[in-house]
Amino acid sequence: MKIGAVSRADMVPAAPRQSFGLAVFWLLTSMIFYQGMIGTIKALSPDLGPYGVGFWRTLLAIPMILPFVLYCHRGQFLAVKSHRALASRASAEFLLSLCFFMAIATLPLALAVALILTVPIWITLGAGVFLGERPGVHRWAAVALGFLGMLVIVDVGGADVGGTEGEAAAINWFVFLPILGAMFWAASNLILRRVSQRESVGKIMLWMVLLQAPLFMVAAWPTWQWPDPDHWPFLLFAAACGTLGQYGLTLAHRHAEASKIAPLAYGELVIAAVVSILVFAEYPALNTYIGGAIIAVAGIYIAYRERQAKQREKAHKARAPNPAPAVNLE
């Protein structure tokens, strides 16, 4: 059997055996790589600007992804079925990056990561508005709890960003950037629910960077700075970390259902806090820890209720002779 021939024919790869242990391994690997990318962007932003770093990170990712897609699909490597969906998701991811990259350049790393992880709140709201899902009272309570955690981070004690009182008050407006970024991230995830059923992972990743690179160039142009020779190793590192982080996250979701591994994603708060302290000498304010913990509890409960809803739906379908209607996603 020729492995290459199987890969080319397998436009949407078959799901591997379910393994929670492998899912945890790949999720942890993904989080470490993502924090490597985020930390590098933060470190290079004073020299190149966050959007300049974003452009090079995206552009350099293309030759990292392209060989894999060429191997799997050969001449059909750009052929896709969901042009509009892929363009919409690339736009949402670009807007997410605009918000989040500026946030990590101006805010303590742990603070920005804590607020970007409010994404389950916005997914729940977006699924109700755009996908017709019906969150129940339990999930609405979890959403309210997540909002409380977000308000704790934003309001209680203010963001610990340094500077004079007037400077801190001005900079504190940047705390809304990761919140806005989380909304765009939720939109991207909602689109991915549909497009991942029609396109391969490699094509989704390739189209993402191909569409984002020119957008980042436009965003970076007003403050454009060419990298110095000593910047290139770090730019390559950021591109590799971002690509491997996305790949690891994809494998994690292939080995286990999203609702099973979603609670573990909040471990990224711990990794971000460690990187923030050890690399950037930033000590997150107490309200960041408290609010982040509240957001994590809310997100974990949302994932728990989603898993319960899916189990009830499977049981209902197993008993019903015909496809069952959508259940209440509490």
PDB file of N, CA, C and O in Angstrom, residues 7 19 24 26 41 47 66 85 112 117 139 146 151 155 168 176 202 215 218 240 260 265 296 321 327:
ATOM      1  N   SER A   7      -2.766   9.256   1.243  1.00  0.00           N
ATOM      2  CA  SER A   7      -2.853  10.616   1.762  1.00  0.00           C
ATOM      3  C   SER A   7      -3.502  11.552   0.761  1.00  0.00           C
ATOM      4  O   SER A   7      -4.295  12.403   1.103  1.00  0.00           O
ATOM      5  N   SER A  19      -7.847   8.762  22.170  1.00  0.00           N
ATOM      6  CA  SER A  19      -6.914   8.553  23.264  1.00  0.00           C
ATOM      7  C   SER A  19      -6.806   9.848  24.054  1.00  0.00           C
ATOM      8  O   SER A  19      -6.243  10.842  23.572  1.00  0.00           O
ATOM      9  N   VAL A  24      -4.177  15.001  25.685  1.00  0.00           N
ATOM     10  CA  VAL A  24      -3.562  15.857  26.702  1.00  0.00           C
ATOM     11  C   VAL A  24      -2.130  16.213  26.307  1.00  0.00           C
ATOM     12  O   VAL A  24      -1.701  17.367  26.435  1.00  0.00           O
ATOM     13  N   TRP A  26      -0.778  16.384  23.258  1.00  0.00           N
ATOM     14  CA  TRP A  26      -0.747  17.336  22.148  1.00  0.00           C
ATOM     15  C   TRP A  26      -1.274  18.703  22.560  1.00  0.00           C
ATOM     16  O   TRP A  26      -0.803  19.733  22.060  1.00  0.00           O
ATOM     17  N   ILE A  41       6.669  37.386  20.019  1.00  0.00           N
ATOM     18  CA  ILE A  41       6.015  38.576  19.465  1.00  0.00           C
ATOM     19  C   ILE A  41       6.129  39.742  20.439  1.00  0.00           C
ATOM     20  O   ILE A  41       6.423  40.884  20.042  1.00  0.00           O
ATOM     21  N   ASP A  47      10.834  46.633  18.585  1.00  0.00           N
ATOM     22  CA  ASP A  47      11.690  46.905  17.430  1.00  0.00           C
ATOM     23  C   ASP A  47      10.923  46.909  16.112  1.00  0.00           C
ATOM     24  O   ASP A  47      11.153  47.785  15.257  1.00  0.00           O
ATOM     25  N   LEU A  66       3.408  24.490   3.377  1.00  0.00           N
ATOM     26  CA  LEU A  66       3.211  24.122   1.976  1.00  0.00           C
ATOM     27  C   LEU A  66       3.726  22.725   1.628  1.00  0.00           C
ATOM     28  O   LEU A  66       3.021  21.973   0.936  1.00  0.00           O
ATOM     29  N   ALA A  85     -16.195  30.526   3.410  1.00  0.00           N
ATOM     30  CA  ALA A  85     -15.995  30.192   4.811  1.00  0.00           C
ATOM     31  C   ALA A  85     -14.527  30.358   5.201  1.00  0.00           C
ATOM     32  O   ALA A  85     -14.213  30.891   6.270  1.00  0.00           O
ATOM     33  N   ALA A 112      -3.253  39.536  29.429  1.00  0.00           N
ATOM     34  CA  ALA A 112      -3.803  39.408  28.082  1.00  0.00           C
ATOM     35  C   ALA A 112      -4.310  37.996  27.823  1.00  0.00           C
ATOM     36  O   ALA A 112      -5.382  37.808  27.237  1.00  0.00           O
ATOM     37  N   LEU A 117      -8.912  34.137  27.014  1.00  0.00           N
ATOM     38  CA  LEU A 117      -9.531  32.848  27.300  1.00  0.00           C
ATOM     39  C   LEU A 117     -10.995  32.970  27.710  1.00  0.00           C
ATOM     40  O   LEU A 117     -11.598  31.983  28.135  1.00  0.00           O
ATOM     41  N   ARG A 139     -25.884  26.899  31.353  1.00  0.00           N
ATOM     42  CA  ARG A 139     -24.833  27.519  30.548  1.00  0.00           C
ATOM     43  C   ARG A 139     -24.933  29.035  30.605  1.00  0.00           C
ATOM     44  O   ARG A 139     -23.917  29.733  30.569  1.00  0.00           O
ATOM     45  N   GLY A 146     -18.502  33.868  33.865  1.00  0.00           N
ATOM     46  CA  GLY A 146     -17.355  34.290  33.069  1.00  0.00           C
ATOM     47  C   GLY A 146     -17.278  35.793  32.918  1.00  0.00           C
ATOM     48  O   GLY A 146     -16.192  36.392  32.984  1.00  0.00           O
ATOM     49  N   LEU A 151     -14.890  41.092  34.507  1.00  0.00           N
ATOM     50  CA  LEU A 151     -15.005  42.386  35.188  1.00  0.00           C
ATOM     51  C   LEU A 151     -14.018  42.504  36.346  1.00  0.00           C
ATOM     52  O   LEU A 151     -13.492  43.587  36.613  1.00  0.00           O
ATOM     53  N   ASP A 155     -11.657  45.662  36.284  1.00  0.00           N
ATOM     54  CA  ASP A 155     -12.019  46.743  37.196  1.00  0.00           C
ATOM     55  C   ASP A 155     -11.353  46.701  38.564  1.00  0.00           C
ATOM     56  O   ASP A 155     -10.964  47.727  39.096  1.00  0.00           O
ATOM     57  N   ALA A 168      -1.324  54.948  33.633  1.00  0.00           N
ATOM     58  CA  ALA A 168      -1.984  53.664  33.838  1.00  0.00           C
ATOM     59  C   ALA A 168      -3.438  53.734  33.424  1.00  0.00           C
ATOM     60  O   ALA A 168      -3.972  52.809  32.822  1.00  0.00           O
ATOM     61  N   PHE A 176      -9.358  46.004  26.866  1.00  0.00           N
ATOM     62  CA  PHE A 176     -10.504  45.603  26.061  1.00  0.00           C
ATOM     63  C   PHE A 176     -10.078  44.947  24.746  1.00  0.00           C
ATOM     64  O   PHE A 176     -10.904  44.327  24.071  1.00  0.00           O
ATOM     65  N   GLY A 202      -4.565  20.597   6.597  1.00  0.00           N
ATOM     66  CA  GLY A 202      -3.475  21.269   5.903  1.00  0.00           C
ATOM     67  C   GLY A 202      -3.961  22.408   5.028  1.00  0.00           C
ATOM     68  O   GLY A 202      -3.368  23.493   5.013  1.00  0.00           O
ATOM     69  N   LEU A 215      -2.792  40.996   4.459  1.00  0.00           N
ATOM     70  CA  LEU A 215      -3.514  41.840   5.407  1.00  0.00           C
ATOM     71  C   LEU A 215      -2.568  42.376   6.481  1.00  0.00           C
ATOM     72  O   LEU A 215      -2.641  43.548   6.870  1.00  0.00           O
ATOM     73  N   VAL A 218      -0.441  45.272   5.131  1.00  0.00           N
ATOM     74  CA  VAL A 218      -1.168  46.545   5.146  1.00  0.00           C
ATOM     75  C   VAL A 218      -1.191  47.129   6.555  1.00  0.00           C
ATOM     76  O   VAL A 218      -0.964  48.331   6.759  1.00  0.00           O
ATOM     77  N   ALA A 240       7.618  28.998  13.512  1.00  0.00           N
ATOM     78  CA  ALA A 240       7.608  27.561  13.797  1.00  0.00           C
ATOM     79  C   ALA A 240       6.703  27.247  14.985  1.00  0.00           C
ATOM     80  O   ALA A 240       5.927  26.277  14.954  1.00  0.00           O
ATOM     81  N   LYS A 260     -14.046  17.372  26.202  1.00  0.00           N
ATOM     82  CA  LYS A 260     -13.220  16.642  27.162  1.00  0.00           C
ATOM     83  C   LYS A 260     -11.931  17.385  27.475  1.00  0.00           C
ATOM     84  O   LYS A 260     -11.441  17.353  28.610  1.00  0.00           O
ATOM     85  N   ALA A 265      -7.380  23.478  28.708  1.00  0.00           N
ATOM     86  CA  ALA A 265      -6.815  24.618  27.981  1.00  0.00           C
ATOM     87  C   ALA A 265      -6.489  25.776  28.918  1.00  0.00           C
ATOM     88  O   ALA A 265      -5.639  26.620  28.600  1.00  0.00           O
ATOM     89  N   ALA A 296     -11.838  30.510  34.301  1.00  0.00           N
ATOM     90  CA  ALA A 296     -11.535  29.095  34.088  1.00  0.00           C
ATOM     91  C   ALA A 296     -12.672  28.217  34.601  1.00  0.00           C
ATOM     92  O   ALA A 296     -13.075  27.253  33.932  1.00  0.00           O
ATOM     93  N   PRO A 321     -35.813   5.993  15.861  1.00  0.00           N
ATOM     94  CA  PRO A 321     -35.658   5.394  14.539  1.00  0.00           C
ATOM     95  C   PRO A 321     -35.221   6.404  13.493  1.00  0.00           C
ATOM     96  O   PRO A 321     -34.605   6.062  12.500  1.00  0.00           O
ATOM     97  N   VAL A 327     -30.924  19.088  20.625  1.00  0.00           N
ATOM     98  CA  VAL A 327     -31.269  19.125  22.042  1.00  0.00           C
ATOM     99  C   VAL A 327     -30.918  20.488  22.618  1.00  0.00           C
ATOM    100  O   VAL A 327     -30.194  21.262  22.023  1.00  0.00           O
TER     101      VAL A 327
END
